[in-house]
Short mmCIF file of C-alpha atoms and ligand atoms in Angstrom, two decimals:
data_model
loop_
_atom_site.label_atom_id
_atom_site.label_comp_id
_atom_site.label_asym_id
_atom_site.label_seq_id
_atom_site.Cartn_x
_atom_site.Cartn_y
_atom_site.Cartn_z
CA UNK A 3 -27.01 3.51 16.75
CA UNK A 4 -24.15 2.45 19.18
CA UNK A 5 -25.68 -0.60 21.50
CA UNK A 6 -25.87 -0.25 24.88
CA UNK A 7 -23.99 -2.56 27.57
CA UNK A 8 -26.63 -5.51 28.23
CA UNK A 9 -29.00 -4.03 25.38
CA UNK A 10 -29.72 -5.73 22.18
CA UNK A 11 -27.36 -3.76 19.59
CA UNK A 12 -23.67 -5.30 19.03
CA UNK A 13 -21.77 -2.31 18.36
CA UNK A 14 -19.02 -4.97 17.62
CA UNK A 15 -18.87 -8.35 16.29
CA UNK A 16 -15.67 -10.14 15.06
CA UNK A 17 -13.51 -9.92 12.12
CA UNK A 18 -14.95 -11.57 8.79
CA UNK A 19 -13.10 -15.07 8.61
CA UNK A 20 -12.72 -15.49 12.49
CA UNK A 21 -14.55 -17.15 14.72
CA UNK A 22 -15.14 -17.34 18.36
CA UNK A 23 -15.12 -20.65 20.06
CA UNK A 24 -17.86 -21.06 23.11
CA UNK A 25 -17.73 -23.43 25.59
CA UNK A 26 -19.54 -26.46 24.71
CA UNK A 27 -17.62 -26.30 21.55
CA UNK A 28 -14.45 -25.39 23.19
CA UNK A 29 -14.05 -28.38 24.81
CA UNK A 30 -14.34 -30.68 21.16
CA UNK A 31 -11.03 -28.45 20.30
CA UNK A 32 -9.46 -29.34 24.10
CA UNK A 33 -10.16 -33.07 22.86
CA UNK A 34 -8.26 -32.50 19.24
CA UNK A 35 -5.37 -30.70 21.04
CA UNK A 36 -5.27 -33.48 23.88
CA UNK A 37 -5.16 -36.10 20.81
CA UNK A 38 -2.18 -34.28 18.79
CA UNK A 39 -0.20 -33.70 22.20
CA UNK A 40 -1.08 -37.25 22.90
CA UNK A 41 0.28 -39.23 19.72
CA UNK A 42 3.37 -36.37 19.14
CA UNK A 43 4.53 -38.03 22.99
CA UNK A 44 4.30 -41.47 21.04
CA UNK A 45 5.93 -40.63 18.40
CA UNK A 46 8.51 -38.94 20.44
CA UNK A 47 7.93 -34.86 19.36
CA UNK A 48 8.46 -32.34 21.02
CA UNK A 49 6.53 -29.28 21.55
CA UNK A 50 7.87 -25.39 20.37
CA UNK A 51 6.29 -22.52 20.75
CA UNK A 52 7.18 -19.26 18.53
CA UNK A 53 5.90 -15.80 17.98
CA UNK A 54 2.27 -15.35 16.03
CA UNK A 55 3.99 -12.68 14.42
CA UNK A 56 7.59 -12.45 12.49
CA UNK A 57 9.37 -10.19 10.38
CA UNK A 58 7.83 -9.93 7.09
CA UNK A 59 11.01 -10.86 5.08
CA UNK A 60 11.13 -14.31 6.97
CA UNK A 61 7.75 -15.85 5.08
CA UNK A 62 8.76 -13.65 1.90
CA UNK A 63 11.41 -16.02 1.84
CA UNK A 64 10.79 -18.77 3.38
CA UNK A 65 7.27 -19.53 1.75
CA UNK A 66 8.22 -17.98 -1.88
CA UNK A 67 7.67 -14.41 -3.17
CA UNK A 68 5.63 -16.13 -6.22
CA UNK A 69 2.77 -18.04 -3.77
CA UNK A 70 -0.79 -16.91 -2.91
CA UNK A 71 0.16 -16.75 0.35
CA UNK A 72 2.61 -13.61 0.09
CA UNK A 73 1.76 -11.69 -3.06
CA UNK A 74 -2.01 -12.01 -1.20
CA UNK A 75 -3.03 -13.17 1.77
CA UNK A 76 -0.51 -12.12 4.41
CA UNK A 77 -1.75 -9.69 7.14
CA UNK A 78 1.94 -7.37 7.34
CA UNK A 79 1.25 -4.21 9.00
CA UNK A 80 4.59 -1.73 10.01
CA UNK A 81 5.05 -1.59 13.80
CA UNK A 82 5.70 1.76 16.20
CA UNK A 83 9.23 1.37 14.98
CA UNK A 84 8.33 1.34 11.24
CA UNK A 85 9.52 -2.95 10.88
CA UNK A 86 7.12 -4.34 8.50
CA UNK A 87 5.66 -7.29 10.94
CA UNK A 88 3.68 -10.05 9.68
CA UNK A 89 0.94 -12.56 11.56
CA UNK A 90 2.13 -16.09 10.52
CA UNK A 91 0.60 -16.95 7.39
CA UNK A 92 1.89 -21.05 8.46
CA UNK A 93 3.98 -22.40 11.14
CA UNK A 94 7.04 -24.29 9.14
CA UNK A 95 8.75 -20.69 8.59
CA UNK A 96 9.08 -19.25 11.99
CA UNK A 97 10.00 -22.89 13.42
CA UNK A 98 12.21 -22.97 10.94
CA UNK A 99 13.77 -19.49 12.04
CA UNK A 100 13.50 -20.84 15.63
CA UNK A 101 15.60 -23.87 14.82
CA UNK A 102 18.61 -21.74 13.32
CA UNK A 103 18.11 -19.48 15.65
CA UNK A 104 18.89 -20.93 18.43
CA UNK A 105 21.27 -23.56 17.11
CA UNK A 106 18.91 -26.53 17.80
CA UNK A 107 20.79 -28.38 14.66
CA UNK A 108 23.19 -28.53 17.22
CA UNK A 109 21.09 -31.16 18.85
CA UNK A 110 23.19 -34.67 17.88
CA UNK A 111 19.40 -36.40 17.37
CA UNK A 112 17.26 -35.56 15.06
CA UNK A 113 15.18 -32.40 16.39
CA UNK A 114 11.67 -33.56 16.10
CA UNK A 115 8.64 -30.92 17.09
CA UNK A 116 5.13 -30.21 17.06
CA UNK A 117 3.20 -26.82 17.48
CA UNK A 118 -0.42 -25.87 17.86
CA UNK A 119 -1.60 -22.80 16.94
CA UNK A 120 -3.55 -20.02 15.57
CA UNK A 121 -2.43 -18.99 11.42
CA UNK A 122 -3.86 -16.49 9.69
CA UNK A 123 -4.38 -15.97 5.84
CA UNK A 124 -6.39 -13.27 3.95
CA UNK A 125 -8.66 -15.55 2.05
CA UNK A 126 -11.76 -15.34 0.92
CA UNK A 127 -14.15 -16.90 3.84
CA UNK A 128 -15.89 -19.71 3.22
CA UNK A 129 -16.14 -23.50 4.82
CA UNK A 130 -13.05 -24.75 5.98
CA UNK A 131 -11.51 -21.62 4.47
CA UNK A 132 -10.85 -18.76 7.71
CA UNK A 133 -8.74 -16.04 7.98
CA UNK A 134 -7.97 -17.17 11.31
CA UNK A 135 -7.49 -21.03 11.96
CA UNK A 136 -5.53 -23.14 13.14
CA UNK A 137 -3.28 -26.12 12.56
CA UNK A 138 -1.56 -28.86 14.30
CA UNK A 139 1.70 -28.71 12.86
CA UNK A 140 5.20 -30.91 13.08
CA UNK A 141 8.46 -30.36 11.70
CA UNK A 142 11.58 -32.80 11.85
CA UNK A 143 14.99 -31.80 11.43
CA UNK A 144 18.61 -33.10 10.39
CA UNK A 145 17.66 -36.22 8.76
CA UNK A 146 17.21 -36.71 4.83
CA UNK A 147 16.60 -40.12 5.58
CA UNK A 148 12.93 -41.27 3.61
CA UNK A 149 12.07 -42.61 6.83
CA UNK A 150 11.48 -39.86 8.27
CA UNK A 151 9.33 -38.80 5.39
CA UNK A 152 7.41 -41.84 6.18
CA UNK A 153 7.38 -41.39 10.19
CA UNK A 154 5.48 -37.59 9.49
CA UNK A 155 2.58 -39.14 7.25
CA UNK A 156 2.11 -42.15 9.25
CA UNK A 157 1.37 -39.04 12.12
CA UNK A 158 -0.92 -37.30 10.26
CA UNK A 159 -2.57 -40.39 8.98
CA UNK A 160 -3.02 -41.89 12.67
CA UNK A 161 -3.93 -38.79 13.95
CA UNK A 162 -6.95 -38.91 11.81
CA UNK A 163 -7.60 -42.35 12.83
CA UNK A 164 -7.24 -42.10 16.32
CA UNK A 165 -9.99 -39.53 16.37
CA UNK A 166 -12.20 -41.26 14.35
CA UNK A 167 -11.78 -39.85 10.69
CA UNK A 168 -11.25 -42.87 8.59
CA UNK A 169 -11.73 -42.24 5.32
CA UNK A 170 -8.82 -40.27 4.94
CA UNK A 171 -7.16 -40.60 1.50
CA UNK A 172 -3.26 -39.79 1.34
CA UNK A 173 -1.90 -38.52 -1.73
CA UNK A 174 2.10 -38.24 -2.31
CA UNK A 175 4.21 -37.16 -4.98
CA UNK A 176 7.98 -36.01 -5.15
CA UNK A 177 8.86 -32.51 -6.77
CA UNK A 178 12.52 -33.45 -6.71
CA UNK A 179 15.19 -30.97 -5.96
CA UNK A 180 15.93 -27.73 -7.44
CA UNK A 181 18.02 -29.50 -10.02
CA UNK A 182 15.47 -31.58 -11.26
CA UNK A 183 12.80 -29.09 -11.24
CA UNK A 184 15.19 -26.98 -13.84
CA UNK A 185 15.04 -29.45 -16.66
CA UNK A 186 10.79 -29.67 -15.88
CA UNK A 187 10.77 -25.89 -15.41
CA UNK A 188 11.67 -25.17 -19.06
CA UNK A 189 9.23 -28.19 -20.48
CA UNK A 190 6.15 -26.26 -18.59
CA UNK A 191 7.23 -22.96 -19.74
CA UNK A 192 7.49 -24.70 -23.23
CA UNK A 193 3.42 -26.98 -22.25
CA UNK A 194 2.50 -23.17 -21.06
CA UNK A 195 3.12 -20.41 -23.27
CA UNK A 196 1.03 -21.00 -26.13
CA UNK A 197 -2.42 -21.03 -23.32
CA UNK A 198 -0.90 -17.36 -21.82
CA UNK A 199 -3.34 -15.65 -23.27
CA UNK A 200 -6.11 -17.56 -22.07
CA UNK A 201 -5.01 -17.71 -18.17
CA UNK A 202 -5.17 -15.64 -15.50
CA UNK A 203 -3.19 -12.56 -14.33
CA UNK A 204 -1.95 -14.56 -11.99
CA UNK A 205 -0.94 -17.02 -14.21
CA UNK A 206 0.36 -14.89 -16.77
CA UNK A 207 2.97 -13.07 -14.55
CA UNK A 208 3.89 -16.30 -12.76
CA UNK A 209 4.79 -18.53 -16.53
CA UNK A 210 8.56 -17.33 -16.14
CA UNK A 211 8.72 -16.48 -12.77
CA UNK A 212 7.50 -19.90 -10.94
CA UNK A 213 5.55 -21.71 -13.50
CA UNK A 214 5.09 -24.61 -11.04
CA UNK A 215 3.09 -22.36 -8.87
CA UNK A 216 0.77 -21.93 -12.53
CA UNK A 217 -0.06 -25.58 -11.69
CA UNK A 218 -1.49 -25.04 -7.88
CA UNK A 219 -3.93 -21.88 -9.86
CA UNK A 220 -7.05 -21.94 -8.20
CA UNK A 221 -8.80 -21.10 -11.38
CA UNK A 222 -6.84 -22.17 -13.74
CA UNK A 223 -5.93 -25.51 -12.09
CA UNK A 224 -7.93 -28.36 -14.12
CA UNK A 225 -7.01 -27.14 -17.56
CA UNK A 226 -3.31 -28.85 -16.85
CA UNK A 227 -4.13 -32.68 -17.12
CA UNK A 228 -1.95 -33.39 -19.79
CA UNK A 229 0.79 -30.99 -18.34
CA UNK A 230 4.48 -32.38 -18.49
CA UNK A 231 4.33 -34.09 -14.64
CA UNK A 232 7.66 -33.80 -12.69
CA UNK A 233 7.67 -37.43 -12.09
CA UNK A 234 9.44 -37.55 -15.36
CA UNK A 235 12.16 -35.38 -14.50
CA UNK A 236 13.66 -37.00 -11.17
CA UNK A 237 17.56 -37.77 -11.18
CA UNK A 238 17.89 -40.95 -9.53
CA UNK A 239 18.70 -39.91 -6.11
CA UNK A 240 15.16 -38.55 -5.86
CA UNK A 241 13.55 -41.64 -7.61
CA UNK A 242 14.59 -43.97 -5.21
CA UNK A 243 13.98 -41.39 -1.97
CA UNK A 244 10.56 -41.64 -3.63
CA UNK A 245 10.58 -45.08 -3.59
CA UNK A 246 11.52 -45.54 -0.37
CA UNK A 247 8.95 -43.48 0.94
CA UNK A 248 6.29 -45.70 -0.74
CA UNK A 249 8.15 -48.82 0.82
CA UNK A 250 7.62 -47.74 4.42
CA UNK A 251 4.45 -46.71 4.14
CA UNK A 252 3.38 -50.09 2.36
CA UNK A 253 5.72 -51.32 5.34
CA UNK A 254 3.09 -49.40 7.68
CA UNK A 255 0.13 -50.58 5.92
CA UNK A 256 -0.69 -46.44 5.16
CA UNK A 257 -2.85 -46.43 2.08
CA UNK A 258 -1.67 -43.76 -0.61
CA UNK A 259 -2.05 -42.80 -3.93
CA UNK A 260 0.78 -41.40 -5.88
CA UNK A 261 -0.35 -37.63 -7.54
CA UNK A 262 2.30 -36.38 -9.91
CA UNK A 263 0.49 -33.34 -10.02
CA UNK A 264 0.63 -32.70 -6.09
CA UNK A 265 2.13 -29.32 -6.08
CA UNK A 266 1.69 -27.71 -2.78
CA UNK A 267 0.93 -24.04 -2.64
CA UNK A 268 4.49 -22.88 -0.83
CA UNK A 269 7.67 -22.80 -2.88
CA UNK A 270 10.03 -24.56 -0.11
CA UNK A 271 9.49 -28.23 -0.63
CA UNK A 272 12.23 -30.57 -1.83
CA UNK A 273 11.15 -34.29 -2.60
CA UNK A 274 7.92 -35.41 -1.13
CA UNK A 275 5.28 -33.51 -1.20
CA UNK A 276 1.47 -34.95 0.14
CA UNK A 277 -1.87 -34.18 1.43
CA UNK A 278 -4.41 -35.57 3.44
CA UNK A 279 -7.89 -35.58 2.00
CA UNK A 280 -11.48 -36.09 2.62
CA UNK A 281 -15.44 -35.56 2.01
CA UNK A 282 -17.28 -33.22 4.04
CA UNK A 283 -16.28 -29.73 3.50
CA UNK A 284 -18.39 -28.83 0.65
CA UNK A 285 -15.44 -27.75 -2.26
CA UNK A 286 -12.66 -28.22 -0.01
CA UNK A 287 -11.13 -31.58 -0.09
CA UNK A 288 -7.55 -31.31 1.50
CA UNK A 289 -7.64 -31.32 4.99
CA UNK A 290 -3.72 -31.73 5.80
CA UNK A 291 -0.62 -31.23 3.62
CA UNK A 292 3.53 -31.13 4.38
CA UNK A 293 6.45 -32.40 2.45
CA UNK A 294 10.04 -32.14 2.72
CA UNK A 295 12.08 -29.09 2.88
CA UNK A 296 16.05 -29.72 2.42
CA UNK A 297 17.37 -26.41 1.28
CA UNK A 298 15.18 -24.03 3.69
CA UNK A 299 17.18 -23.86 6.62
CA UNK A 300 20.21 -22.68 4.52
CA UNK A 301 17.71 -20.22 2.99
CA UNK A 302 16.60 -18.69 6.09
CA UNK A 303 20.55 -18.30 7.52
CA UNK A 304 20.56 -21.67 9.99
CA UNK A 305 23.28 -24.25 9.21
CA UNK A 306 21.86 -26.16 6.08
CA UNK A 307 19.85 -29.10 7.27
CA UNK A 308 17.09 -31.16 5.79
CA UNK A 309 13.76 -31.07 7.50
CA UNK A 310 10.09 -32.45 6.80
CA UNK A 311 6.75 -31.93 8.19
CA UNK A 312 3.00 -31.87 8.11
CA UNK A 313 0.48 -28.95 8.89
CA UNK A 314 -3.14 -29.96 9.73
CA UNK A 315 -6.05 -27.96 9.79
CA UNK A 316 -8.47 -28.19 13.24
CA UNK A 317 -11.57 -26.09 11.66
CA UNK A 318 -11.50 -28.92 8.76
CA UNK A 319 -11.05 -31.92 10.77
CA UNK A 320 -14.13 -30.45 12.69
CA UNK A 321 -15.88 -29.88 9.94
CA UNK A 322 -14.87 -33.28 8.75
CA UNK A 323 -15.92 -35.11 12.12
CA UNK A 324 -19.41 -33.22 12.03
CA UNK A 325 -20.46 -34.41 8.69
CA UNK A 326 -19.55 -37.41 9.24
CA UNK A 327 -21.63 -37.77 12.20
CA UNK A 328 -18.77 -38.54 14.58
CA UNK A 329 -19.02 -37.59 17.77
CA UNK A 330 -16.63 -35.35 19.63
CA UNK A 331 -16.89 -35.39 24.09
CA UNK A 332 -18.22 -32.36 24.85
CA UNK A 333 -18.57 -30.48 28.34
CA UNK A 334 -17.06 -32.78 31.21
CA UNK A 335 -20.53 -33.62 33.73
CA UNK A 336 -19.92 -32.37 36.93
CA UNK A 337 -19.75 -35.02 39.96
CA UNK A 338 -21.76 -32.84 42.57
CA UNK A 339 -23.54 -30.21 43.02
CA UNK A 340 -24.24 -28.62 46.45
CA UNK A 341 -27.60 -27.50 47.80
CA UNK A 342 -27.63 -25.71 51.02
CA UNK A 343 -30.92 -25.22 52.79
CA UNK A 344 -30.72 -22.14 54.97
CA UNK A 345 -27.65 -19.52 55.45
CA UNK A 346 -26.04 -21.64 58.00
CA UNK A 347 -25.97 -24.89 55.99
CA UNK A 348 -25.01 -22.42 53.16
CA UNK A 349 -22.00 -21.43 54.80
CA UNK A 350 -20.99 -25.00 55.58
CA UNK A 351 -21.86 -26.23 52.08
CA UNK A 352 -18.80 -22.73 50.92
CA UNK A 353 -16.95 -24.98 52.93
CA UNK A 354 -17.55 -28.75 51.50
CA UNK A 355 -17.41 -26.91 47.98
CA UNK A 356 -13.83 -26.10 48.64
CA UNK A 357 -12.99 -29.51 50.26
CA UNK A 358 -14.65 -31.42 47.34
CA UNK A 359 -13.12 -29.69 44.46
CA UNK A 360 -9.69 -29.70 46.77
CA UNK A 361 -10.23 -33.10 46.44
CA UNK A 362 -10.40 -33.93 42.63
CA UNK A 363 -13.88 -33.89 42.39
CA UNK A 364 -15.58 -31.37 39.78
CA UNK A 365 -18.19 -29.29 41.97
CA UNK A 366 -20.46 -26.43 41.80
CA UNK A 367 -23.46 -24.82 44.00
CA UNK A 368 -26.27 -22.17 43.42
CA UNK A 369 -24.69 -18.52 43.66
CA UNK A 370 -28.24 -16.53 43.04
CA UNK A 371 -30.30 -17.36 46.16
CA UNK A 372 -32.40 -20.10 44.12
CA UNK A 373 -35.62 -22.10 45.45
CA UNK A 374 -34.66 -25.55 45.61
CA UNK A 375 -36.24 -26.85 42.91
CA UNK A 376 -34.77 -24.24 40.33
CA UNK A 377 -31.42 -25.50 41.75
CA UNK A 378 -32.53 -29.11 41.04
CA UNK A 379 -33.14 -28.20 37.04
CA UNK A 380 -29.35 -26.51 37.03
CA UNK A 381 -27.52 -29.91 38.66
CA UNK A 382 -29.43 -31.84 35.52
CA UNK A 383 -28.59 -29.45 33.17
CA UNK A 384 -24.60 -29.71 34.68
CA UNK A 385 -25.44 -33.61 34.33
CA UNK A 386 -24.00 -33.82 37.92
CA UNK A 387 -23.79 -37.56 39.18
CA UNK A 388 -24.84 -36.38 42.47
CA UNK A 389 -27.18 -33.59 44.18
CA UNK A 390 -25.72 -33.51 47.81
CA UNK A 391 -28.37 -31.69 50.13
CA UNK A 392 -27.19 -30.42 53.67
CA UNK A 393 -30.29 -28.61 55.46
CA UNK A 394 -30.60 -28.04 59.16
CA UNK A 395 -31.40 -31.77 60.23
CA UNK A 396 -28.27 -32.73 58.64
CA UNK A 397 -26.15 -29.79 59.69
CA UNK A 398 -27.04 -30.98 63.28
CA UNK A 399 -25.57 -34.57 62.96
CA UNK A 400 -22.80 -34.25 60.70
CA UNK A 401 -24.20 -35.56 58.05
CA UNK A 402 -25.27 -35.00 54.23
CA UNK A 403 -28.06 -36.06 52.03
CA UNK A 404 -26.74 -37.23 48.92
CA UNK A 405 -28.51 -38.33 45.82
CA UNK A 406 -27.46 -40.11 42.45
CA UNK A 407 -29.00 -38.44 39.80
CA UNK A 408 -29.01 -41.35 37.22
CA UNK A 409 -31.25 -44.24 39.64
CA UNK A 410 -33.24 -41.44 42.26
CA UNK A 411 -31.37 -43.14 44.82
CA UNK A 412 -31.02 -41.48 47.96
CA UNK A 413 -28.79 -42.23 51.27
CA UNK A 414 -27.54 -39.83 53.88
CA UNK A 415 -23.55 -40.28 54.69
CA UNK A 416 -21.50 -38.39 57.27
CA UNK A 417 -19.81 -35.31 55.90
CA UNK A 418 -16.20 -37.35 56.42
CA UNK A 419 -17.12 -39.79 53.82
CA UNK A 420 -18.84 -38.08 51.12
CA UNK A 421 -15.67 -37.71 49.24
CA UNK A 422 -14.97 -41.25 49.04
CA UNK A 423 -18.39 -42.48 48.23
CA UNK A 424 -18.95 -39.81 45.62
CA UNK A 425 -15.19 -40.86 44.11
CA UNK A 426 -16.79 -44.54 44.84
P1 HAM B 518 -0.82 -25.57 3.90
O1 HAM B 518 -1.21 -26.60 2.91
O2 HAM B 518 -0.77 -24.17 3.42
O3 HAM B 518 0.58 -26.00 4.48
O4 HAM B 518 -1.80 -25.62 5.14
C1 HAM B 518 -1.98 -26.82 5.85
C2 HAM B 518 -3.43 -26.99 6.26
O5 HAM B 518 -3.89 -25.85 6.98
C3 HAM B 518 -4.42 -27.10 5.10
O6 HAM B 518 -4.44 -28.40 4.57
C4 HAM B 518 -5.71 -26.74 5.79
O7 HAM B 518 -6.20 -27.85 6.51
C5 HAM B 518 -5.27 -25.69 6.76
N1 HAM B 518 -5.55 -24.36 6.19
C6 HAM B 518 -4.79 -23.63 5.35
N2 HAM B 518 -5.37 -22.45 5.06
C7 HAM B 518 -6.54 -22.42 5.74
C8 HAM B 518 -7.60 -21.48 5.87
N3 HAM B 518 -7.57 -20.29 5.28
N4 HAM B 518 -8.66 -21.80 6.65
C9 HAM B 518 -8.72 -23.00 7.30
N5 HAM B 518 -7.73 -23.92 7.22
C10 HAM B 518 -6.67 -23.65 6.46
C11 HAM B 518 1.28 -25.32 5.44
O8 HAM B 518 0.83 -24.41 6.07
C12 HAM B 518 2.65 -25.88 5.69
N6 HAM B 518 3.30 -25.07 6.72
C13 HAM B 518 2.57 -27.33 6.11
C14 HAM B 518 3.93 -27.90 6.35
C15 HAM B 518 4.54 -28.07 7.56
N7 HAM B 518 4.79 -28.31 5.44
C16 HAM B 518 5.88 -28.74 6.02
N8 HAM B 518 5.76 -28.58 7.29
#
């Protein structure tokens, strides 16, 4: 039967894959965000904001017709005027679409931003796999240089640091340019064919169509270790981008491994191509991934301009940070809470409240008529530094009874300077 309001029965609860995030763990997410926001100002990114939803066509072509991620896992519903909509399945398309739109390549710097956001995919639930999460995400535009490359790991990879994660492994490899990837195409279609029969639909209708994305199969994955890599197929333009890559970050002291069979699980990436990984999330290993993308721009009707970026998963790093016993700040203590004894010093302490918080300090009172003592167990549980008491002795002087909660020590202080010797 339907629950009732306040009764026991949950006529609702949230969508499988979701999650709702309460405070006392909110606050651990306020701390990521306040990291990411942090380091991007270092590193001199900017933020952008764009829709959580897009046309359809715009990830259909910007992340690849042939991926998981559209033939599966996008939520595309038809609006009120029949446009087939879709909630952003990753951020690097519609930031993309933002760019060209509104002619940042105009911009004679390179166009460096960061985003922060909710994503949603139509995956199978399980840990560190959602159908809503969310990823810090950066994107830099209008330089090919392998520098830049660099810069956007060496993010990531401090970003992880910085908050305590560090046994983060970074693994790169190049997937060259569409060029390059024609001579490989043909030698895995050649490696390929003869196992069709053994492989997955998915597999089976992807061989001619995107054979690469065979390679990323996530069940057919580890029977490719002696697949044709397309290491062996760069032109020498992409070699020595590659190379350079690997210079700077040696440069940067970044640890990385080279994976020639990195293929990431979105068509658009030109050149490098890397994940962050780690322990911690039961099956799940990658908790971070990017590359460069030189030709989507064009694709998606902007100017052509090469770009690179990263997208980082929060729920992971979380995940990550828990297992690994690292701890997160959680709830900010409060610096006073009021106790008024009596209506009149209640009314007066309405007052302070508003003076205090006015003030910068964090501040709360009892709002259900409490006994004092009751009031007492809520300023410990708010960890408040101080319990300031104004009853009718003090309310005739002027004065307030104030009391640090860490030594027991008491001391009574005219109203005028209980600001300053709380902030003291
Ligand atoms: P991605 O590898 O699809 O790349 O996703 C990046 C990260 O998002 C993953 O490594 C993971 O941490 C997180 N993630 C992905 N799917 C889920 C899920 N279902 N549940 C929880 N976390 C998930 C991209 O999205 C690209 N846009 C990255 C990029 C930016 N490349 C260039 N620029």
């Amino acid at each position: 039967m339907a629950g009732e309001r306040g009764g026991q029965n949950h006529e609702f609860s949230k969508p499988k894959g979701t999650q709702d995030l309460l405070p006392g763990t909110v606050e651990k997410w306020q701390y990521l965000e306040n990291k990411a926001r942090d380091l991007c100002c270092r590193y001199h990114y900017q933020e952008i904001r764009t829709p959580i939803f897009e046309n359809t066509e715009l990830f259909q072509r910007g992340v690849g017709e042939t991926t998981d991620i559209v033939e599966k896992e996008m939520y595309t519903f038809p609006d009120k005027g029949n446009r087939s909509m879709t909630l952003r399945p990753e951020g690097t398309a519609g930031v993309v679409r933002a760019y060209a739109e509104n002619k940042l390549y105009a911009d004679p710097d390179v166009t460096k931003l960061y985003y922060i956001g909710p994503m949603f995919r139509y995956e199978q639930p399980q840990a560190g796999r959602y159908r809503q999460f969310h990823q810090f995400g950066v994107e830099a535009f209008g330089s090919a240089d392998p520098a830049v490359d660099a810069e956007v790991i060496a993010l990531g990879y401090s970003f992880y640091k910085e908050i305590g994660l560090n046994s983060v492994r970074v693994e790169i490899n190049s997937v060259g340019t569409a060029e390059c990837r024609a001579a490989y195409r043909a030698k895995l279609v050649e490696y390929l064919t003869p196992m069709k029969a053994e492989l997955c639909k998915d597999c089976n209708s992807r061989i001619d169509r995107n054979p690469m994305r065979v390679l990323d199969c996530k069940i057919d994955a580890h029977r490719f270790a002696d697949a044709p890599t397309i290491l062996e197929y760069l032109d020498e333009d992409c070699v020595n981008h590659f190379q350079a890559v690997q210079r700077y970050l040696k440069a940067m002291d970044i640890p990385f491994d080279i994976n020639p069979r990195l293929v990431r699980g979105l068509d658009y990436y030109t050149h490098t191509a890397f994940e962050y990984k780690s322990e911690g999330i039961g099956a799940i290993d990658t908790i971070g991934g990017g590359g460069r993308y030189n030709g989507l721009v064009g694709e998606i009707g902007g100017q052509d301009q090469p770009g690179v970026g990263f997208g980082l998963g929060l729920e992971r790093i979380l995940l990550v940070l828990e297992n690994q016993g690292v701890t997160v700040p959680g709830v900010e203590p409060l610096d006073v809470y009021f106790i008024g004894m009596g209506t009149e010093a209640e009314e007066a302490v309405i007052r302070l409240l508003y003076e205090a918080r006015a003030a910068g300090l964090t501040a709360e009172k009892d709002y259900q008529s409490r006994k004092m003592k009751t009031q007492m167990k809520s300023a410990d549980r708010f960890q408040a530094r101080y319990v300031a008491i104004l009853g009718e002795d003090e309310l005739k002087t002027g004065t307030i009874s104030l009391k640090r909660m860490d030594t027991g020590e008491q001391v009574t202080v005219p109203l005028a300077e209980l600001v300053a010797h709380i902030k003291k």
